[in-house]
């Protein structure tokens, strides 16, 4: 495991001077740290079903908040939700050659439709299907089959559909949220009359993903086009948002595909033009998944556990009543409930503020640390003395665990939205600074090699989209992440092949 | 097909005097009418995958509105959402004997994890699994397996979990929404320290379903306990909400199961009591599905198509601009958009009012009829004359298609919430009146037979929970729907067996 530089904020916390809540730390063993953060925050766990995870309530609530925000953005851009079958007949998958090649190796296949008693008394599969069914790894083929029925004339276009669903891609080596056999996602599928419109749609949804990642997840991303070798099976062009994790690796956080007429031709999605001609449609698809939860964890969390941006936190504020002997607990609890009720009336980013009063009978320190490990943005400790002085004792998850602040109650209520905004923005700024520090522009193979022999990160360099230098990439376990769309107007000479007039490509190790 | 009496409201519309939008009518052929309503409202359609349906945007939006309201109710009663694997190992299903018997005949079985090229060039299943996986028909066994890990002590209880998911029960004869191989649902699963708590939970969730059905779906339901023969496989007691469709048949719209310690014993869900003893938990499960959309359709819709209660309508108001020659269309469109924007600022039942301006270039009549068939609660036609007079021309889906009313614009904006409430309440009242007219209390086998030889409906009668008179029920294709909880305090003599001291059971034909 390579060592790497911690983001500046974590350094301020002076992790090294204290025992951390998560063992090992990021520096000691990043992959194991990740597993321990997931466990300590009670986000998910492995299930007895190979490759499948159980998403626990705290993890699922983060996903629900992601869904809610994305769903609003999809609807605002004119999309409607629908639902298509879980099963895809084998023959459908076979219609698009590249597509089936991409997914055949990792399909869950349904071959029977009942269980019956076998010779040894146990149940065995029975009722063999005439045609095996594949559990959807993605739905281009089944949705395309419906589109071909729904589209007759140019008046039926565009069709702008999204589906929230589970999908299955059989994986042998799994990691919670990052790579599991079953995962949850959304898949947008659209059909258009012209290539231009379909390309516009592809870019519009890439923009939606970028805005969501930055505004809601506080995760800065590089938007770009995938190189030929990294395209979605069957697509003409795949666009991606690439985020940088704290081990400086890239994580593909969402993709938007311009499918050209490939699927329309394979599935006969045709329409009659205004002039009466029959044309094939132009289609797109785009998706993000529960993998985003993994990206969120690895971008913001620290050696004390999960850090969740307020926009996605299941609880944005936890109130911790501090009960002392010689004081009536009811007084403190009533005071806390009243404050919670007042805060819940307020809105931040057009949503009611989410507040939990943790009244469990647990030691105060244990309780506080649980919420730190779960990443709750703001903790308020309230005891008899705070009530007397009319104040709350605030801890923020973006600051050190012992760095707390007494705030007059009225001021807290008035400024709570500002505090949340400050935390949200601070996390984005910190992630941007970390990425900036771990990004370099290299102009020679030597500099490229030196970069990836060192800490690594994102390397931008003029490079041809050409598999001829793949061996060099493999040597450093590096891949072309994308050809960035922004800040990438200049062309130059490929550092690997000498080809002229090429754009920059971002290279990195990746998940 | 038996004839039946139409609900009073539909009679007022005097269906017989005009051509109806849906052919056949309910009286002519109820099952076919249902299919045609689904089609005309564009709610769903059969897919190329046997037994699976495609839920189209208008149908899915109704389901989303159901989900949103139910989800709020679940959270308000202390439940949290989580997600468990789609696949259930065969051995898990086998742990509870009654349970596996109930589902083995209708399981989709995954036996392989990839496709590879076969001898004839096509793809064939490969990578056989050591243990077949069943696509979940319900999740008691997999969730129970997790509960057994999560629960150690009484302090870990209760566990109150809900899951929104797809499930598969292989069906040969399918009907859109009512019976499909794959359907969407929610399944609540809870574990408790005592039988009392688990029974309370079972009844609490039954109450949530009843309130949802009546307040949101405007569907009155009979709440009761299932007879022994109709219990969920593995449950101690199953409770149900039973709704009456317009063909007087019952539809089971939701169930809540008290599972006793059956699943806890099969799966070793144990906890240590305060005193240090090891006890089995008491568990419950409860669910409603996309079948509710079928119930909604068959309760309210008429011979002009779908009728949706405002609380569930994807669009509550549609504004239809009326464009005339010699008038600038922009004037009318701007006026309509301004009204829509104003209405969207208003809230009804704590949600912003949902308004569509239908600007499509279509004949006015065709457009209007599309929205009637889709069940939009309020239609507003607005043309130059209405603008001049400062009014809107309102049609309501709960009134006849030609029964329209001019309302001053300001008055409409002020009263829009009242109009929606009036429609919502009117639908519930109408459904209640229909059910009352088709419900009877019978006190002899002769009266029972006469009732089901006639129009039928819900027959309440003193009856033992005893399979001995099943043949009589079969003769009329009638089943015991439930032993009602409300208005069922008296006991009497079973009309079938002469047993003393039995409660009333509700009998009906059913879906």
Tab-separated table of C-alpha atoms in Angstrom, chain A residues 192-424:
chain	number	residue	atom	x	y	z
A	192	UNK	CA	-34.591	11.233	-30.353
A	193	UNK	CA	-35.209	12.180	-33.966
A	194	UNK	CA	-31.738	13.555	-34.625
A	195	UNK	CA	-28.134	12.909	-33.639
A	196	UNK	CA	-27.835	16.508	-32.444
A	197	UNK	CA	-30.712	16.164	-30.012
A	198	UNK	CA	-29.385	12.892	-28.672
A	199	UNK	CA	-25.919	14.394	-28.217
A	200	UNK	CA	-27.450	17.378	-26.426
A	201	UNK	CA	-29.317	15.022	-24.108
A	202	UNK	CA	-26.132	13.052	-23.397
A	203	UNK	CA	-24.333	16.238	-22.381
A	204	UNK	CA	-27.319	17.619	-20.455
A	205	UNK	CA	-27.386	14.555	-18.227
A	206	UNK	CA	-23.628	14.610	-17.779
A	207	UNK	CA	-24.145	18.177	-16.549
A	208	UNK	CA	-26.885	17.045	-14.171
A	209	UNK	CA	-24.490	14.458	-12.719
A	210	UNK	CA	-21.694	17.014	-12.378
A	211	UNK	CA	-23.958	19.513	-10.633
A	212	UNK	CA	-25.308	16.835	-8.324
A	213	UNK	CA	-21.809	15.587	-7.452
A	214	UNK	CA	-20.523	19.053	-6.673
A	215	UNK	CA	-23.587	20.777	-5.176
A	216	UNK	CA	-25.002	17.869	-3.206
A	217	UNK	CA	-22.207	15.340	-2.641
A	218	UNK	CA	-19.574	18.089	-2.353
A	219	UNK	CA	-17.439	15.917	-4.636
A	220	UNK	CA	-15.578	17.761	-7.403
A	221	UNK	CA	-15.449	15.834	-10.657
A	222	UNK	CA	-13.637	15.917	-13.984
A	223	UNK	CA	-16.121	15.645	-16.867
A	224	UNK	CA	-14.873	14.003	-19.991
A	225	UNK	CA	-15.242	11.541	-22.800
A	226	UNK	CA	-14.063	7.978	-22.327
A	227	UNK	CA	-11.318	6.711	-24.608
A	228	UNK	CA	-12.253	4.020	-27.131
A	229	UNK	CA	-11.143	1.205	-24.863
A	230	UNK	CA	-13.306	2.356	-21.959
A	231	UNK	CA	-16.612	2.895	-23.761
A	232	UNK	CA	-19.865	1.268	-22.679
A	233	UNK	CA	-20.447	-1.887	-24.762
A	234	UNK	CA	-22.539	-0.776	-27.733
A	235	UNK	CA	-22.129	2.998	-27.290
A	236	UNK	CA	-20.711	5.454	-29.830
A	237	UNK	CA	-19.436	7.742	-27.066
A	238	UNK	CA	-19.380	7.406	-23.308
A	239	UNK	CA	-19.042	10.478	-21.091
A	240	UNK	CA	-18.070	10.232	-17.456
A	241	UNK	CA	-17.657	12.165	-14.246
A	242	UNK	CA	-14.444	11.121	-12.486
A	243	UNK	CA	-13.880	11.862	-8.812
A	244	UNK	CA	-10.657	11.614	-6.836
A	245	UNK	CA	-10.643	9.544	-3.668
A	246	UNK	CA	-8.310	10.279	-0.738
A	247	UNK	CA	-5.881	7.596	-1.856
A	248	UNK	CA	-5.593	9.652	-5.051
A	249	UNK	CA	-7.328	7.012	-7.132
A	250	UNK	CA	-10.062	7.925	-9.584
A	251	UNK	CA	-13.595	6.659	-9.180
A	252	UNK	CA	-15.993	6.719	-12.129
A	253	UNK	CA	-19.063	8.215	-10.486
A	254	UNK	CA	-21.545	8.371	-13.356
A	255	UNK	CA	-21.738	7.837	-17.097
A	256	UNK	CA	-23.822	9.201	-19.944
A	257	UNK	CA	-23.802	7.347	-23.247
A	258	UNK	CA	-24.513	8.553	-26.766
A	259	UNK	CA	-25.632	5.288	-28.355
A	260	UNK	CA	-25.940	6.637	-31.880
A	261	UNK	CA	-28.231	4.382	-33.929
A	262	UNK	CA	-26.598	1.164	-32.726
A	263	UNK	CA	-29.387	0.012	-30.464
A	264	UNK	CA	-32.085	1.573	-32.664
A	265	UNK	CA	-30.832	-0.534	-35.582
A	266	UNK	CA	-30.472	-3.702	-33.513
A	267	UNK	CA	-33.998	-3.256	-32.177
A	268	UNK	CA	-35.743	-1.510	-35.053
A	269	UNK	CA	-36.627	1.682	-33.234
A	270	UNK	CA	-37.821	3.680	-36.228
A	271	UNK	CA	-39.989	6.726	-36.817
A	272	UNK	CA	-41.688	8.373	-39.727
A	273	UNK	CA	-40.378	11.865	-40.444
A	274	UNK	CA	-42.565	14.867	-41.211
A	275	UNK	CA	-41.799	14.200	-44.885
A	276	UNK	CA	-42.935	10.579	-44.579
A	277	UNK	CA	-39.543	8.839	-44.594
A	278	UNK	CA	-38.726	6.024	-42.186
A	279	UNK	CA	-35.640	6.735	-40.048
A	280	UNK	CA	-33.890	5.058	-37.131
A	281	UNK	CA	-33.952	6.909	-33.828
A	282	UNK	CA	-30.887	8.136	-31.975
A	283	UNK	CA	-30.742	6.935	-28.392
A	284	UNK	CA	-28.926	7.679	-25.134
A	285	UNK	CA	-28.592	6.054	-21.754
A	286	UNK	CA	-27.109	7.319	-18.494
A	287	UNK	CA	-26.780	6.065	-14.950
A	288	UNK	CA	-25.478	6.442	-11.446
A	289	UNK	CA	-25.618	3.808	-8.727
A	290	UNK	CA	-25.140	3.066	-5.044
A	291	UNK	CA	-21.466	3.254	-5.900
A	292	UNK	CA	-21.913	6.971	-5.261
A	293	UNK	CA	-22.173	6.138	-1.554
A	294	UNK	CA	-18.694	4.618	-1.811
A	295	UNK	CA	-17.444	7.758	-3.558
A	296	UNK	CA	-18.967	9.899	-0.828
A	297	UNK	CA	-17.289	7.884	1.924
A	298	UNK	CA	-13.871	7.949	0.300
A	299	UNK	CA	-13.959	11.650	-0.519
A	300	UNK	CA	-14.863	13.110	2.866
A	301	UNK	CA	-14.397	10.626	5.664
A	302	UNK	CA	-11.466	10.781	8.060
A	303	UNK	CA	-9.807	8.651	10.676
A	304	UNK	CA	-12.724	9.217	13.031
A	305	UNK	CA	-15.198	7.742	10.570
A	306	UNK	CA	-17.795	8.880	8.104
A	307	UNK	CA	-18.249	12.518	7.144
A	308	UNK	CA	-21.530	13.251	5.318
A	309	UNK	CA	-22.281	16.582	3.654
A	310	UNK	CA	-25.393	18.155	5.221
A	311	UNK	CA	-27.328	17.901	1.948
A	312	UNK	CA	-27.190	14.101	2.189
A	313	UNK	CA	-27.049	13.521	5.933
A	314	UNK	CA	-29.968	11.405	7.188
A	315	UNK	CA	-29.835	13.545	10.328
A	316	UNK	CA	-28.218	16.948	9.948
A	317	UNK	CA	-28.254	17.713	13.651
A	318	UNK	CA	-28.188	15.391	16.624
A	319	UNK	CA	-29.139	16.769	20.022
A	320	UNK	CA	-27.469	14.989	22.934
A	321	UNK	CA	-29.174	15.655	26.273
A	322	UNK	CA	-26.647	15.753	29.097
A	323	UNK	CA	-28.309	14.409	32.246
A	324	UNK	CA	-26.775	15.167	35.655
A	325	UNK	CA	-27.633	13.843	39.075
A	326	UNK	CA	-29.764	16.218	41.145
A	327	UNK	CA	-31.510	17.496	38.039
A	328	UNK	CA	-34.848	16.369	36.683
A	329	UNK	CA	-34.080	14.607	33.373
A	330	UNK	CA	-37.516	15.657	32.104
A	331	UNK	CA	-36.466	19.325	32.167
A	332	UNK	CA	-33.490	18.664	29.929
A	333	UNK	CA	-35.365	16.297	27.634
A	334	UNK	CA	-38.285	18.710	27.215
A	335	UNK	CA	-35.877	21.532	26.432
A	336	UNK	CA	-34.121	19.381	23.804
A	337	UNK	CA	-37.389	18.259	22.219
A	338	UNK	CA	-38.627	21.832	22.069
A	339	UNK	CA	-35.441	22.941	20.325
A	340	UNK	CA	-35.675	20.013	17.899
A	341	UNK	CA	-39.280	20.893	17.100
A	342	UNK	CA	-38.291	24.493	16.453
A	343	UNK	CA	-35.412	23.484	14.179
A	344	UNK	CA	-37.593	21.021	12.254
A	345	UNK	CA	-39.845	23.904	11.266
A	346	UNK	CA	-36.950	25.549	9.453
A	347	UNK	CA	-35.928	24.750	5.909
A	348	UNK	CA	-32.457	24.518	4.461
A	349	UNK	CA	-32.142	24.123	0.700
A	350	UNK	CA	-35.939	23.915	0.515
A	351	UNK	CA	-36.108	20.846	2.801
A	352	UNK	CA	-37.066	20.745	6.442
A	353	UNK	CA	-34.015	20.435	8.674
A	354	UNK	CA	-33.520	16.867	9.911
A	355	UNK	CA	-32.959	16.672	13.660
A	356	UNK	CA	-32.594	13.691	15.992
A	357	UNK	CA	-32.795	13.865	19.778
A	358	UNK	CA	-30.781	10.909	21.033
A	359	UNK	CA	-32.426	9.995	24.322
A	360	UNK	CA	-30.905	6.537	24.617
A	361	UNK	CA	-29.610	5.478	27.995
A	362	UNK	CA	-25.930	5.333	27.034
A	363	UNK	CA	-22.760	6.968	28.346
A	364	UNK	CA	-22.384	10.452	26.860
A	365	UNK	CA	-18.955	9.771	25.388
A	366	UNK	CA	-20.063	6.576	23.675
A	367	UNK	CA	-23.122	8.299	22.264
A	368	UNK	CA	-21.105	11.257	20.953
A	369	UNK	CA	-18.589	8.989	19.281
A	370	UNK	CA	-21.321	6.984	17.592
A	371	UNK	CA	-22.575	10.147	15.927
A	372	UNK	CA	-19.073	11.230	14.999
A	373	UNK	CA	-18.502	7.860	13.351
A	374	UNK	CA	-21.834	8.190	11.531
A	375	UNK	CA	-20.824	11.605	10.222
A	376	UNK	CA	-23.690	13.721	11.595
A	377	UNK	CA	-22.772	17.290	10.559
A	378	UNK	CA	-23.738	19.090	13.798
A	379	UNK	CA	-23.870	17.772	17.364
A	380	UNK	CA	-25.487	19.809	20.125
A	381	UNK	CA	-24.804	18.844	23.725
A	382	UNK	CA	-27.370	20.346	26.060
A	383	UNK	CA	-27.274	19.998	29.826
A	384	UNK	CA	-28.663	21.942	32.819
A	385	UNK	CA	-25.896	24.527	32.630
A	386	UNK	CA	-26.521	25.205	28.921
A	387	UNK	CA	-30.213	25.596	29.631
A	388	UNK	CA	-29.467	28.043	32.398
A	389	UNK	CA	-27.206	30.122	30.189
A	390	UNK	CA	-29.581	29.820	27.216
A	391	UNK	CA	-26.963	28.285	24.979
A	392	UNK	CA	-26.075	25.091	23.108
A	393	UNK	CA	-22.685	23.396	22.980
A	394	UNK	CA	-21.954	22.720	19.318
A	395	UNK	CA	-19.563	20.248	17.736
A	396	UNK	CA	-19.131	20.142	13.954
A	397	UNK	CA	-18.112	17.031	12.064
A	398	UNK	CA	-15.837	19.080	9.818
A	399	UNK	CA	-13.822	20.153	12.853
A	400	UNK	CA	-11.921	18.137	15.436
A	401	UNK	CA	-13.972	16.039	17.850
A	402	UNK	CA	-12.935	18.136	20.844
A	403	UNK	CA	-13.222	21.499	19.125
A	404	UNK	CA	-16.622	22.572	20.457
A	405	UNK	CA	-18.249	25.930	20.780
A	406	UNK	CA	-20.914	27.433	23.018
A	407	UNK	CA	-23.513	29.316	20.956
A	408	UNK	CA	-26.526	31.237	22.315
A	409	UNK	CA	-29.609	29.172	21.539
A	410	UNK	CA	-31.363	31.987	19.652
A	411	UNK	CA	-28.263	32.619	17.580
A	412	UNK	CA	-27.971	28.931	16.727
A	413	UNK	CA	-31.576	28.800	15.555
A	414	UNK	CA	-31.069	31.916	13.482
A	415	UNK	CA	-27.797	30.756	11.939
A	416	UNK	CA	-28.385	27.032	11.610
A	417	UNK	CA	-28.768	27.308	7.839
A	418	UNK	CA	-25.499	29.220	7.628
A	419	UNK	CA	-23.723	26.561	9.669
A	420	UNK	CA	-25.005	23.842	7.344
A	421	UNK	CA	-24.034	25.847	4.263
A	422	UNK	CA	-20.606	26.480	5.739
A	423	UNK	CA	-20.022	22.774	6.372
A	424	UNK	CA	-21.308	21.824	2.918
